[in-house]
Coordinates of C-alpha atoms in Angstrom, one line a residue:
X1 CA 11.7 21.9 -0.3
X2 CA 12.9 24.9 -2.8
X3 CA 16.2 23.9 -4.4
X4 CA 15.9 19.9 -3.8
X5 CA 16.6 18.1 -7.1
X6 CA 14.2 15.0 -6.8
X7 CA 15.8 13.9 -10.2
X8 CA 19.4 14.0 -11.3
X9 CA 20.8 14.1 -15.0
X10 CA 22.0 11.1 -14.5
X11 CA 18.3 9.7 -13.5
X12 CA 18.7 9.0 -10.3
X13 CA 16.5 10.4 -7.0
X14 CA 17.0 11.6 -3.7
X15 CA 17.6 8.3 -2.2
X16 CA 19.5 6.7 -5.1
X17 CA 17.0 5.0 -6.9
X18 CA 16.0 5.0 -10.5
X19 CA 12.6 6.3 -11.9
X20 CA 10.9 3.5 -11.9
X21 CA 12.5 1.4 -8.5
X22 CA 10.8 0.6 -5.9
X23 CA 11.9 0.9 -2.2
X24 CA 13.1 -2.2 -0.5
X25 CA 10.0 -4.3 0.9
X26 CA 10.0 -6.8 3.3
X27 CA 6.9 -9.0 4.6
X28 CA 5.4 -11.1 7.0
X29 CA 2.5 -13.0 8.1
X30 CA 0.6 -14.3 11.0
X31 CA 2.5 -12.0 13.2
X32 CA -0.4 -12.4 15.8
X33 CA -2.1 -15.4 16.7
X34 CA -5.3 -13.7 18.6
X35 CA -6.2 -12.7 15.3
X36 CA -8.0 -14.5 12.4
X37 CA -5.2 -12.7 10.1
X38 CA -2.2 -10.7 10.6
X39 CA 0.9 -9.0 8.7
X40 CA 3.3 -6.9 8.7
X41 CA 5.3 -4.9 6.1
X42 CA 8.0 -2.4 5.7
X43 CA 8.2 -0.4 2.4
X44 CA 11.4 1.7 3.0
X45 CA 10.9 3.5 6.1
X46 CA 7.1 3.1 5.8
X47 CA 5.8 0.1 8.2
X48 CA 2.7 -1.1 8.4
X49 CA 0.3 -3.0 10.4
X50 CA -2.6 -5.1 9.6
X51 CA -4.9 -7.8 11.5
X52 CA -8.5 -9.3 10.4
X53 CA -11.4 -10.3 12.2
X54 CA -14.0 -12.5 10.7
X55 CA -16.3 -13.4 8.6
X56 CA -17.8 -13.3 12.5
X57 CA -22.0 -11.9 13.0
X58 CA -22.7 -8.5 12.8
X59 CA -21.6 -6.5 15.7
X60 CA -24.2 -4.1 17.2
X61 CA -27.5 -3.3 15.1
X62 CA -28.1 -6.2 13.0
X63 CA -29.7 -3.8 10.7
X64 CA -26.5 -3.3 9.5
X65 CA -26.4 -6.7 7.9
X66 CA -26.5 -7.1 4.3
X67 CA -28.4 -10.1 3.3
X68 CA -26.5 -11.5 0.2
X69 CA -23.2 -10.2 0.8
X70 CA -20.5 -9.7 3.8
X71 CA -20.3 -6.2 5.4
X72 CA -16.4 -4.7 5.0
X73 CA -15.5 -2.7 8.1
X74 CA -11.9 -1.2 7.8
X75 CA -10.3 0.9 10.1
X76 CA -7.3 3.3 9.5
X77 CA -4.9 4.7 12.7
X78 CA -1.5 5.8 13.0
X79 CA 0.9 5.7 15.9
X80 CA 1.5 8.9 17.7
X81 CA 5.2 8.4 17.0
X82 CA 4.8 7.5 13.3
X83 CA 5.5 11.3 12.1
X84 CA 8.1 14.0 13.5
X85 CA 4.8 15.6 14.0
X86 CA 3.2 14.2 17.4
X87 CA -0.7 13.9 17.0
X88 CA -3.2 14.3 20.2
X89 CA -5.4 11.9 18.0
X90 CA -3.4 8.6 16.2
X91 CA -7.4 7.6 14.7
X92 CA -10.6 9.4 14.3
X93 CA -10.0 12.3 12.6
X94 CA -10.6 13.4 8.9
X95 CA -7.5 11.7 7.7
X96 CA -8.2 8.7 9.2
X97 CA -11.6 8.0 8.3
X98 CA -10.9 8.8 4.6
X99 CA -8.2 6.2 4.6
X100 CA -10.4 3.6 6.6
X101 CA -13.0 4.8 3.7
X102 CA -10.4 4.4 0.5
X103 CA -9.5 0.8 2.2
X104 CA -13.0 -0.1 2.5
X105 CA -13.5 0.9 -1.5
X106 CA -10.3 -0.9 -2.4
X107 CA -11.7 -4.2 -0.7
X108 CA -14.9 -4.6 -0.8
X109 CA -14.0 -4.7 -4.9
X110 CA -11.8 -7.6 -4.1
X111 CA -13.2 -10.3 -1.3
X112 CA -15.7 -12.0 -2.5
X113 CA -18.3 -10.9 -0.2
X114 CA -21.3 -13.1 -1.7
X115 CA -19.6 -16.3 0.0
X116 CA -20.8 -14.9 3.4
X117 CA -24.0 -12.8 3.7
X118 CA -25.4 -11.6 7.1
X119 CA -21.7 -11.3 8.3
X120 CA -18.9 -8.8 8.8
X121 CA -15.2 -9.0 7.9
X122 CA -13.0 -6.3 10.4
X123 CA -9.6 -4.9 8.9
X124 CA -7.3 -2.6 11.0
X125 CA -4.8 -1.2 9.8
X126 CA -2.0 0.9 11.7
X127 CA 1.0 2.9 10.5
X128 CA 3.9 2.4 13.3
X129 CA 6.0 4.9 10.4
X130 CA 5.1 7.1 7.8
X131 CA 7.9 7.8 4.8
X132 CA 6.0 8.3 1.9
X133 CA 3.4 5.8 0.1
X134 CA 1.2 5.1 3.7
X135 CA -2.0 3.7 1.5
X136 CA -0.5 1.3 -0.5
X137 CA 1.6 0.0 2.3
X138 CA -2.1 -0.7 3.9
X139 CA -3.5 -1.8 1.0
X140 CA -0.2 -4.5 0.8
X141 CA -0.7 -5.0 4.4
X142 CA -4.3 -5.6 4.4
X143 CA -4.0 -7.8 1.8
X144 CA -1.7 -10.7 3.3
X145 CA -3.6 -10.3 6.8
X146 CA -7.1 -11.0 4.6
X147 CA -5.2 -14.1 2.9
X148 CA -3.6 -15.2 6.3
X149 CA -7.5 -15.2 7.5
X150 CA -8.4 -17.6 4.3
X151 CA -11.1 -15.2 3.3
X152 CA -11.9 -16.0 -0.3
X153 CA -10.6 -12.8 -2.7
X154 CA -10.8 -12.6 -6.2
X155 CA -7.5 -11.9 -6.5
X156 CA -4.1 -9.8 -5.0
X157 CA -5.1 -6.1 -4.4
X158 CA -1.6 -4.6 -4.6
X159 CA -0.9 -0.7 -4.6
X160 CA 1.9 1.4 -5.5
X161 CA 2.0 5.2 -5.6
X162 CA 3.6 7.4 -8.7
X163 CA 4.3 11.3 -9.3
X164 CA 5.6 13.0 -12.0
X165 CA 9.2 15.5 -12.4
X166 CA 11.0 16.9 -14.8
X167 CA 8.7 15.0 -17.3
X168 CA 9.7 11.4 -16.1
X169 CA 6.9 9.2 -13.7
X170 CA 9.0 8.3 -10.7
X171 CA 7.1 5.1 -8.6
X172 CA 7.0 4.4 -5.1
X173 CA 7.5 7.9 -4.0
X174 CA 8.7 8.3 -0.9
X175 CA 8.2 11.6 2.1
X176 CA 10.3 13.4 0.4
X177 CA 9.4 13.4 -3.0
X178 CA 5.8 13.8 -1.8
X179 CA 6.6 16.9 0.3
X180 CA 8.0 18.5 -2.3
X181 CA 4.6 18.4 -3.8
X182 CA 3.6 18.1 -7.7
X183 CA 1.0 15.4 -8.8
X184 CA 1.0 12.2 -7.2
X185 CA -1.3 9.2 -7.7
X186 CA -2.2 6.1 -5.7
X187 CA -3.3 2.7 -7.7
X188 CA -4.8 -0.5 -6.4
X189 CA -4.8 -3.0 -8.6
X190 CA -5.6 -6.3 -9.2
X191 CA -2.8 -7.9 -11.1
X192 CA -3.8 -11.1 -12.6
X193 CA -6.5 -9.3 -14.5
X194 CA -5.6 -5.7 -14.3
X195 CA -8.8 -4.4 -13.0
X196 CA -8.0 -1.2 -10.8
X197 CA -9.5 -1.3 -7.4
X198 CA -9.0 2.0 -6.6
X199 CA -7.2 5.4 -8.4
X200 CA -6.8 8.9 -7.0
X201 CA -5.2 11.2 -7.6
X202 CA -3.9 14.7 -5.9
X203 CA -2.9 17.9 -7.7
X204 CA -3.4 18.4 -11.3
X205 CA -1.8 16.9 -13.9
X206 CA -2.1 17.2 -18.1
X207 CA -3.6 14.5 -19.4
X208 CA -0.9 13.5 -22.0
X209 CA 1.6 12.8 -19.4
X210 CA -1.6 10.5 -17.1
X211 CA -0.7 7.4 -19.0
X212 CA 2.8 7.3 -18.7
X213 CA 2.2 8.2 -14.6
X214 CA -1.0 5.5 -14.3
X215 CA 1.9 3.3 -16.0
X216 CA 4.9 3.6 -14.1
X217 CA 2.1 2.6 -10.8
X218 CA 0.9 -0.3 -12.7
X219 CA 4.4 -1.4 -13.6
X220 CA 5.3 -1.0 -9.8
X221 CA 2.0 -2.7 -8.2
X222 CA 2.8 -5.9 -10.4
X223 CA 6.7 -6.2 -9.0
X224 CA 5.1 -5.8 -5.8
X225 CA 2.3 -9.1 -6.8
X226 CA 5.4 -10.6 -7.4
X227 CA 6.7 -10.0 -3.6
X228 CA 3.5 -10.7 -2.3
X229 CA 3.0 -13.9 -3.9
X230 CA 6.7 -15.2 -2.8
X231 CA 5.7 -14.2 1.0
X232 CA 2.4 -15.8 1.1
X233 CA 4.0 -18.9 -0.2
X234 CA 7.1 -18.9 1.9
X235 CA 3.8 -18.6 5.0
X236 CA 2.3 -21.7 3.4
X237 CA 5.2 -24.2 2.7
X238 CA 7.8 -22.9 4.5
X239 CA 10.8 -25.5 3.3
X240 CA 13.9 -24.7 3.5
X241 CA 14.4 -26.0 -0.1
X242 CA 11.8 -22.7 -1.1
X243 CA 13.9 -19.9 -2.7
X244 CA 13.6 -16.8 -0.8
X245 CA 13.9 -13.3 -2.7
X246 CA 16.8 -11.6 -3.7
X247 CA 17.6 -8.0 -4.2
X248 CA 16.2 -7.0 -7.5
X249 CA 14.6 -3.3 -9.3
X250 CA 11.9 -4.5 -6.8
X251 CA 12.8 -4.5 -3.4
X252 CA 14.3 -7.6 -1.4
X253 CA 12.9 -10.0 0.8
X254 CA 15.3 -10.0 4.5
X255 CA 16.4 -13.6 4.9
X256 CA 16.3 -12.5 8.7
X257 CA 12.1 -12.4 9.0
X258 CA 11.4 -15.8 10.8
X259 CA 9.4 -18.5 8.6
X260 CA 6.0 -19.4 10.0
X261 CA 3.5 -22.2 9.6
X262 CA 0.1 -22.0 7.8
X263 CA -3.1 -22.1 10.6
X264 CA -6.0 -23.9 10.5
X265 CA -7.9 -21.1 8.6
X266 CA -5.5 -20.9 5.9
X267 CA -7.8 -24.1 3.9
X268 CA -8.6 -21.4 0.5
X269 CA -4.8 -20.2 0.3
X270 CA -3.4 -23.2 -1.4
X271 CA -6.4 -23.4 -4.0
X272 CA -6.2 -19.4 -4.2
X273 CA -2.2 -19.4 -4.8
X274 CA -2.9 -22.0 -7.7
X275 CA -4.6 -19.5 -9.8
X276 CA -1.5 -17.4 -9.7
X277 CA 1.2 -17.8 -12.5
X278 CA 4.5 -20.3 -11.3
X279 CA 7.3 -18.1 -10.6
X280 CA 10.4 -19.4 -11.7

């Protein structure tokens, strides 16, 4: 990657976009009706995959069971095809279970797992491509398949990625910009109070130049609520009177994705989505 500018003089990247701009997103929910929650997202060329089981008994050893709060199992895989690099094993290596870990971390700070003790709550998630930013598309994922499943959260967990070039924090970064290495950092956050869910970051950076990165991912995961907030309501009330989302600096919402109807498990959603600031 020698030679590749990531950041023009005018300010723009590789792909076009300015620092701060996040990759077009688009969204959708209870793509699988076997499942007690589904969805599915694209974020660029990144696409995700994400069902939930549960709150259900505790599969296997009941010693596993936690008696005053729900047990969060989460499970990371990619498709074979989802890199130019074909792997002999999509799940199960060290990759894998350190994503399934991160996810774990990221949730288990944001269902409220007191409201079911003694039981378990499954999320798998799968990466049909990889283009830069593959947690935080879980993460996004995760998160409308655990609100398609009504599962009581305390709020959104939303995640965005950041780096840092040429002294300016570029968001969202995509393969590209990641290959080319430098620092790069992954935030989960929970919007509506700020609370981070999760923070890591790879490669060192100095820390006078941390906040400005920590708040170009902030600043990205909160256009991203904004996204997720639209979609899970489009799920819920899908009239054709409801506004869908235009291009913006966040993304844009394909008016092609078909609308679909809220199931019977989706009874906390509506109270949930109250909580949430009115969009206008």
């Amino acid at each position: 990657m020698a030679g590749l500018e990531l950041l023009s003089d005018q300010g723009y990247r590789v792909d076009g976009r300015r620092a701060g701009e996040l990759r077009k997103i688009q969204a959708r929910m209870g793509v699988f009706a076997q499942a007690d929650g589904s969805a599915y997202i694209e974020q660029g060329n990144t696409k995700a995959l994400a069902v939930v089981y549960g709150p259900h008994e505790i599969r296997g050893s009941r010693a596993r069971a936690l008696p005053d709060r729900a047990l969060v199992n989460c499970q990371y895989s990619s498709a074979t095809f989802s890199t130019g690099e074909r792997k002999r094993r999509p799940h199960g290596d060290r990759k894998s279970c350190e994503m399934g870990l991160q996810l774990r971390q990221t949730f288990e700070a944001a269902i409220l797992t007191q409201l079911h003790p003694r039981s378990q709550i499954d999320i798998y998630v799968q990466v049909l491509q990889a283009d830069g930013g593959t947690y935080a598309a879980c993460v996004n994922a995760a998160t409308l398949a655990v609100l398609d499943a009504g599962i009581p959260m305390r709020d959104f967990v939303c995640a965005c990625s950041a780096g840092f070039v040429d002294g300016t924090a570029l968001a969202d970064l995509s393969h590209v910009e990641e290959a080319a290495g430098g620092p790069q950092l992954a935030l989960a956050l929970l919007p509506a109070s700020g609370q981070i869910a999760l923070l890591e970051m790879d490669a060192r950076l100095h820390e006078d130049h941390l906040e400005q990165v920590l708040e170009a991912a902030a600043q990205a995961a909160q256009d991203v609520h904004i996204l997720l907030d639209r979609v899970v309501r489009q799920h819920i009330w899908p009239s054709p009177d409801y506004p869908l989302l235009q291009s913006g600096p966040w993304g844009c919402f394909s008016p092609n994705i078909p609308r679909v109807s809220w199931h019977r498990q989706g009874w906390y959603a509506p109270h949930f989505m109250l909580r949430t600031p009115q969009l206008q």
